[in-house]
Tab-separated table of C-alpha atoms in Angstrom:
chain	number	residue	atom	x	y	z
A	1	MET	CA	-4.887	22.383	10.715
A	2	ALA	CA	-6.570	21.484	13.947
A	3	LYS	CA	-5.300	18.082	15.011
A	4	ARG	CA	-7.144	15.787	17.401
A	5	LYS	CA	-5.397	15.323	20.729
A	6	LYS	CA	-4.826	11.949	22.330
A	7	THR	CA	-6.790	11.634	25.555
A	8	SER	CA	-6.052	8.145	26.914
A	9	PRO	CA	-3.875	5.031	26.473
A	10	ALA	CA	-6.943	3.209	25.156
A	11	GLU	CA	-7.214	5.759	22.343
A	12	ASP	CA	-3.513	5.333	21.572
A	13	ILE	CA	-4.001	1.564	21.259
A	14	MET	CA	-6.943	2.019	18.933
A	15	ASP	CA	-4.983	4.487	16.800
A	16	LEU	CA	-2.172	1.951	16.434
A	17	VAL	CA	-4.597	-0.807	15.427
A	18	VAL	CA	-6.342	1.490	12.926
A	19	MET	CA	-3.018	1.880	11.087
A	20	LEU	CA	-3.001	-1.882	10.449
A	21	PRO	CA	-5.158	-3.828	7.982
A	22	TRP	CA	-8.509	-4.793	9.498
A	23	TRP	CA	-7.605	-8.494	9.523
A	24	ALA	CA	-4.459	-7.753	11.542
A	25	GLY	CA	-6.640	-6.118	14.189
A	26	MET	CA	-8.773	-9.272	14.335
A	27	VAL	CA	-5.680	-11.418	14.782
A	28	LEU	CA	-4.411	-9.139	17.554
A	29	SER	CA	-7.780	-9.349	19.289
A	30	VAL	CA	-7.718	-13.149	19.404
A	31	ALA	CA	-4.015	-13.321	20.293
A	32	SER	CA	-4.345	-10.786	23.137
A	33	TYR	CA	-7.290	-12.647	24.643
A	34	LEU	CA	-5.515	-16.012	24.558
A	35	LEU	CA	-2.328	-14.549	26.046
A	36	LEU	CA	-3.987	-12.561	28.825
A	37	HIS	CA	-6.508	-15.311	29.580
A	38	GLY	CA	-3.605	-17.679	30.164
A	39	VAL	CA	-2.087	-15.289	32.683
A	40	ALA	CA	-5.447	-14.601	34.362
A	41	SER	CA	-6.109	-18.326	34.746
A	42	GLN	CA	-2.911	-18.978	36.695
A	43	THR	CA	-3.173	-19.726	40.384
A	44	VAL	CA	-1.287	-17.497	42.788
A	45	ALA	CA	0.679	-19.671	45.181
A	46	PRO	CA	0.544	-18.459	48.788
A	47	ALA	CA	3.788	-17.231	50.296
A	48	ALA	CA	5.420	-19.965	52.329
A	49	ALA	CA	8.068	-17.600	53.670
A	50	PRO	CA	8.425	-13.839	54.171
A	51	ALA	CA	10.912	-13.693	51.302
A	52	GLN	CA	8.208	-14.914	48.907
A	53	ILE	CA	5.688	-12.188	49.742
A	54	GLY	CA	7.093	-9.808	47.100
A	55	ALA	CA	6.802	-12.418	44.338
A	56	MET	CA	3.251	-13.271	45.437
A	57	VAL	CA	2.202	-9.606	45.333
A	58	THR	CA	3.745	-9.154	41.897
A	59	HIS	CA	2.039	-12.281	40.594
A	60	THR	CA	-1.301	-11.134	42.035
A	61	LEU	CA	-0.906	-7.731	40.424
A	62	TRP	CA	-0.238	-9.239	36.986
A	63	LYS	CA	-3.136	-11.635	37.411
A	64	THR	CA	-5.472	-8.724	38.218
A	65	ILE	CA	-4.269	-6.725	35.219
A	66	ALA	CA	-4.661	-9.754	32.938
A	67	THR	CA	-8.139	-10.486	34.293
A	68	VAL	CA	-9.344	-7.048	33.230
A	69	GLY	CA	-7.170	-6.799	30.117
A	70	GLN	CA	-8.350	-10.104	28.653
A	71	TYR	CA	-11.638	-8.367	27.842
A	72	VAL	CA	-10.623	-4.732	27.416
A	73	LEU	CA	-7.695	-5.192	25.009
A	74	PRO	CA	-9.519	-7.534	22.577
A	75	ILE	CA	-12.464	-5.120	22.489
A	76	LEU	CA	-10.125	-2.235	21.655
A	77	CYS	CA	-8.499	-4.306	18.916
A	78	LEU	CA	-11.890	-5.236	17.486
A	79	ALA	CA	-12.957	-1.594	17.534
A	80	GLY	CA	-9.716	-0.588	15.820
A	81	ALA	CA	-10.182	-3.324	13.198
A	82	GLY	CA	-13.699	-2.093	12.486
A	83	MET	CA	-12.494	1.492	12.167
A	84	SER	CA	-9.655	0.345	9.899
A	85	ALA	CA	-12.130	-1.409	7.596
A	86	TRP	CA	-14.391	1.647	7.598
A	87	ARG	CA	-11.525	4.002	6.794
A	88	ARG	CA	-10.383	1.688	4.007
A	89	LYS	CA	-13.833	1.856	2.471
A	90	GLU	CA	-13.893	5.622	2.930
A	91	ARG	CA	-10.518	6.013	1.209
A	92	GLU	CA	-11.704	3.952	-1.754
A	93	SER	CA	-14.838	6.105	-2.011
A	94	LEU	CA	-12.722	9.275	-1.946
A	95	VAL	CA	-10.493	7.970	-4.747
A	96	ASN	CA	-13.487	6.981	-6.875
A	97	ALA	CA	-15.089	10.392	-6.365
A	98	ALA	CA	-11.838	12.196	-7.203
A	99	VAL	CA	-11.199	10.099	-10.313
A	100	GLN	CA	-14.730	10.419	-11.670
A	101	GLY	CA	-15.051	14.170	-11.047
A	102	GLU	CA	-13.167	17.197	-12.256
A	103	ALA	CA	-9.854	17.829	-10.504
A	104	SER	CA	-10.740	21.185	-8.949
A	105	ASP	CA	-14.282	20.284	-7.906
A	106	ALA	CA	-13.367	16.899	-6.437
A	107	LEU	CA	-10.427	18.161	-4.366
A	108	ASP	CA	-11.712	21.552	-3.248
A	109	GLY	CA	-14.844	20.064	-1.737
A	110	MET	CA	-12.877	17.886	0.710
A	111	SER	CA	-11.962	18.573	4.306
A	112	TRP	CA	-8.284	18.508	5.296
A	113	ARG	CA	-8.752	15.063	6.864
A	114	GLU	CA	-10.384	13.650	3.719
A	115	PHE	CA	-7.625	15.197	1.619
A	116	GLU	CA	-4.912	13.474	3.693
A	117	MET	CA	-6.761	10.155	3.424
A	118	LEU	CA	-7.064	10.617	-0.343
A	119	VAL	CA	-3.359	11.364	-0.745
A	120	GLY	CA	-2.432	8.369	1.409
A	121	GLU	CA	-4.614	6.058	-0.668
A	122	GLY	CA	-3.065	7.439	-3.842
A	123	PHE	CA	0.382	6.420	-2.625
A	124	ARG	CA	-0.940	3.022	-1.507
A	125	LEU	CA	-2.182	2.397	-5.021
A	126	GLN	CA	1.354	3.080	-6.246
A	127	GLY	CA	2.767	0.349	-4.003
A	128	TYR	CA	3.808	2.350	-0.941
A	129	GLN	CA	3.234	1.343	2.645
A	130	VAL	CA	1.603	4.390	4.235
A	131	VAL	CA	1.633	5.440	7.895
A	132	GLU	CA	-0.553	8.391	8.846
A	133	THR	CA	1.227	10.453	11.492
A	134	GLY	CA	-1.415	13.124	11.987
A	135	GLY	CA	0.938	15.980	11.146
A	136	GLY	CA	1.768	16.862	14.746
A	137	ALA	CA	4.389	19.437	15.632
A	138	ALA	CA	6.758	16.709	16.852
A	139	ASP	CA	6.861	15.349	13.296
A	140	GLY	CA	7.659	18.718	11.716
A	141	GLY	CA	4.253	18.903	10.055
A	142	VAL	CA	4.707	15.558	8.253
A	143	ASP	CA	1.335	13.937	7.539
A	144	LEU	CA	2.398	10.640	5.939
A	145	VAL	CA	5.445	8.390	6.060
A	146	LEU	CA	5.953	6.149	3.035
A	147	ARG	CA	7.960	3.003	2.498
A	148	ARG	CA	8.150	0.775	-0.528
A	149	PHE	CA	6.959	-2.814	-0.140
A	150	HIS	CA	9.828	-5.312	-0.435
A	151	ASP	CA	12.366	-2.479	-0.324
A	152	ALA	CA	15.513	-4.057	1.081
A	153	ALA	CA	17.084	-0.644	1.684
A	154	GLY	CA	14.147	0.391	3.871
A	155	GLU	CA	14.125	3.936	2.456
A	156	LYS	CA	11.379	6.203	3.727
A	157	PHE	CA	9.690	9.206	2.172
A	158	LEU	CA	7.892	12.031	3.963
A	159	VAL	CA	4.692	13.672	2.768
A	160	GLN	CA	3.181	16.992	3.761
A	161	CYS	CA	-0.403	17.694	2.659
A	162	LYS	CA	-1.814	21.181	2.182
A	163	GLN	CA	-5.540	21.466	1.535
A	164	TRP	CA	-5.409	25.130	0.528
A	165	ARG	CA	-8.199	26.263	-1.743
A	166	ALA	CA	-7.426	29.964	-2.044
A	167	PHE	CA	-3.655	30.239	-1.448
A	168	LYS	CA	-0.582	28.982	-3.244
A	169	VAL	CA	1.895	26.876	-1.267
A	170	GLY	CA	5.013	28.946	-0.726
A	171	VAL	CA	8.683	28.142	-0.491
A	172	ASP	CA	8.656	28.108	3.332
A	173	VAL	CA	6.579	24.913	3.385
A	174	VAL	CA	8.914	23.161	0.944
A	175	ARG	CA	12.008	24.360	2.795
A	176	GLU	CA	10.567	23.127	6.103
A	177	LEU	CA	9.931	19.637	4.718
A	178	TYR	CA	13.410	19.524	3.222
A	179	GLY	CA	14.893	20.270	6.638
A	180	VAL	CA	12.802	17.538	8.304
A	181	MET	CA	13.913	15.090	5.612
A	182	ALA	CA	17.547	15.779	6.416
A	183	ALA	CA	16.927	15.439	10.170
A	184	LYS	CA	15.076	12.121	9.811
A	185	GLY	CA	17.279	10.658	7.073
A	186	ALA	CA	14.477	10.390	4.518
A	187	ALA	CA	15.314	9.446	0.942
A	188	GLY	CA	12.792	11.882	-0.504
A	189	GLY	CA	9.709	13.929	0.160
A	190	PHE	CA	6.436	15.072	-1.347
A	191	VAL	CA	4.432	18.246	-0.840
A	192	VAL	CA	0.873	17.707	-2.051
A	193	THR	CA	-1.728	20.443	-2.393
A	194	SER	CA	-5.182	20.774	-3.872
A	195	GLY	CA	-4.106	24.135	-5.277
A	196	GLN	CA	-0.827	25.361	-6.747
A	197	PHE	CA	2.752	26.266	-5.793
A	198	THR	CA	4.508	29.600	-6.021
A	199	ASP	CA	7.361	30.038	-8.479
A	200	ALA	CA	9.781	30.269	-5.551
A	201	ALA	CA	8.619	26.903	-4.195
A	202	VAL	CA	9.048	25.286	-7.612
A	203	ALA	CA	12.517	26.786	-7.975
A	204	PHE	CA	13.606	25.556	-4.530
A	205	ALA	CA	12.382	21.988	-5.184
A	206	SER	CA	14.080	21.851	-8.575
A	207	GLY	CA	17.191	19.687	-8.378
A	208	ARG	CA	16.330	18.427	-4.885
A	209	ASN	CA	14.696	15.187	-3.818
A	210	VAL	CA	11.407	16.951	-3.119
A	211	THR	CA	8.467	16.345	-5.452
A	212	LEU	CA	5.695	18.936	-5.706
A	213	ILE	CA	2.230	17.623	-6.567
A	214	ASP	CA	-0.460	20.202	-7.275
A	215	GLY	CA	-4.190	19.610	-7.762
A	216	PRO	CA	-4.216	18.645	-11.465
A	217	LYS	CA	-1.143	16.441	-11.050
A	218	LEU	CA	-2.718	14.677	-8.059
A	219	HIS	CA	-5.862	14.068	-10.080
A	220	ARG	CA	-3.826	12.464	-12.876
A	221	LEU	CA	-1.826	10.410	-10.361
A	222	LEU	CA	-5.014	9.010	-8.820
A	223	ARG	CA	-6.600	8.328	-12.191
A	224	ASP	CA	-3.544	6.500	-13.562
A	225	ALA	CA	-2.986	4.498	-10.353
A	226	LYS	CA	-6.647	3.463	-10.218
A	227	ALA	CA	-6.590	2.434	-13.867
A	228	GLU	CA	-3.449	0.349	-13.357
A	229	VAL	CA	-4.988	-1.460	-10.377
A	230	THR	CA	-8.130	-2.139	-12.409
A	231	ARG	CA	-6.085	-3.505	-15.306
A	232	SER	CA	-4.031	-5.740	-13.031
A	233	THR	CA	-7.141	-7.255	-11.433
A	234	MET	CA	-8.807	-7.827	-14.806
A	235	ARG	CA	-5.686	-9.135	-16.536
A	236	PRO	CA	-5.993	-12.930	-16.995
A	237	ALA	CA	-3.334	-15.067	-15.449
A	238	MET	CA	-0.593	-15.859	-17.930
A	239	LYS	CA	-0.268	-19.479	-18.866
A	240	PRO	CA	3.072	-20.743	-17.558
A	241	ALA	CA	5.521	-21.780	-20.225
A	242	LEU	CA	6.259	-25.471	-20.466
A	243	PRO	CA	9.848	-26.524	-19.867
A	244	ALA	CA	11.712	-27.531	-22.987
A	245	SER	CA	11.454	-31.211	-22.069
A	246	ALA	CA	7.687	-30.943	-21.819
A	247	GLU	CA	7.063	-29.171	-25.131
A	248	PRO	CA	5.701	-31.416	-27.885
A	249	LEU	CA	8.328	-32.251	-30.489
A	250	GLN	CA	5.786	-33.135	-33.151
A	251	ALA	CA	2.514	-31.727	-34.379
A	252	SER	CA	-0.226	-34.206	-35.205
A	253	THR	CA	-0.028	-34.809	-38.964
A	254	CYS	CA	0.722	-32.912	-42.143
A	255	PRO	CA	-2.390	-31.236	-43.537
A	256	VAL	CA	-1.264	-32.208	-47.091
A	257	CYS	CA	0.007	-35.803	-46.917
A	258	ALA	CA	-0.904	-36.865	-43.344
A	259	LYS	CA	2.716	-37.702	-42.497
A	260	PRO	CA	4.205	-36.744	-39.077
A	261	MET	CA	5.554	-33.216	-38.689
A	262	VAL	CA	8.689	-31.910	-36.920
A	263	ARG	CA	9.809	-28.511	-35.660
A	264	ARG	CA	11.813	-26.545	-38.239
A	265	THR	CA	13.397	-23.079	-38.474
A	266	ALA	CA	12.828	-20.780	-41.452
A	267	LYS	CA	16.106	-20.009	-43.249
A	268	ARG	CA	14.940	-17.139	-45.463
A	269	GLY	CA	12.024	-14.867	-46.172
A	270	ALA	CA	10.048	-12.534	-43.940
A	271	ASN	CA	9.847	-15.184	-41.209
A	272	ALA	CA	13.565	-16.068	-41.233
A	273	GLY	CA	14.591	-17.402	-37.813
A	274	GLY	CA	11.016	-18.243	-36.845
A	275	GLU	CA	9.945	-21.798	-36.050
A	276	PHE	CA	7.132	-23.811	-37.622
A	277	TRP	CA	5.942	-27.380	-37.995
A	278	GLY	CA	7.244	-28.925	-41.249
A	279	CYS	CA	6.298	-32.185	-42.930
A	280	THR	CA	8.756	-35.098	-42.619
A	281	GLY	CA	8.113	-35.770	-46.320
A	282	TYR	CA	10.012	-32.602	-47.328
A	283	PRO	CA	11.040	-31.777	-50.052
A	284	THR	CA	8.442	-33.965	-51.736
A	285	CYS	CA	5.751	-32.488	-49.492
A	286	ARG	CA	5.965	-28.883	-48.330
A	287	GLY	CA	3.084	-28.962	-45.849
A	288	THR	CA	3.475	-26.725	-42.796
A	289	ARG	CA	1.607	-25.733	-39.650
A	290	PRO	CA	2.235	-22.644	-37.490
A	291	ILE	CA	3.460	-23.138	-33.916
A	292	PRO	CA	0.944	-21.505	-31.512
């Protein structure tokens, strides 16, 4: 895959901000302006002695850098935040298109960049924190680095994406990722392709902490993850249980004799062990009410 080269420090800063949520980029923009504006607003004290000339020059240099940076850095952060929001929307669109379409058609029509974004969003939907590395040679061809949210152990997982329409992914790719995992101390790895794997690749991954995800399996993963997120957002908030001291000890009145009712436990029958409201006039009155 042809990877885009970094051309300037400004581009590196934007790439870092793009990896963050869009709101984090906004916060960084405001924070960088306030910090650098404070430095730029300081007055440089003239040197009263030759020994103070070095400190004055250093202070002047920092003031000059802050004067320019107080505008440049916030703009870069704002641009990165906007790109982050745009990419987030693009990832959601890719997932929706993949879930609604057929597995082969939806995946084969994507570019390698769109495929990597789709895979990353699929892991995000499963609760992973995803960092896109770009798959450079220095990373051993790793495209994504995953971590679980709230994972005290801090285990990381490596992902290599292969958008191969006509070829099966061979054992060399899986073996390469396994070696990078050992070198970087990763807890596991994933090789994801829009196509299929050779029998040798499947055999090598068997029994190792490398998971192979082909096109149909990726389609199912995205569909199930999207459905779970939809269910969780539509699921009504559960009513918190009242503490025992706050639960009512009596129902209103008996539906038969209008006497007060108390909580009782069934001793026999199909509902043995279950609780219900029973009339205080028992055994003369056998009125009951169910406990909601």
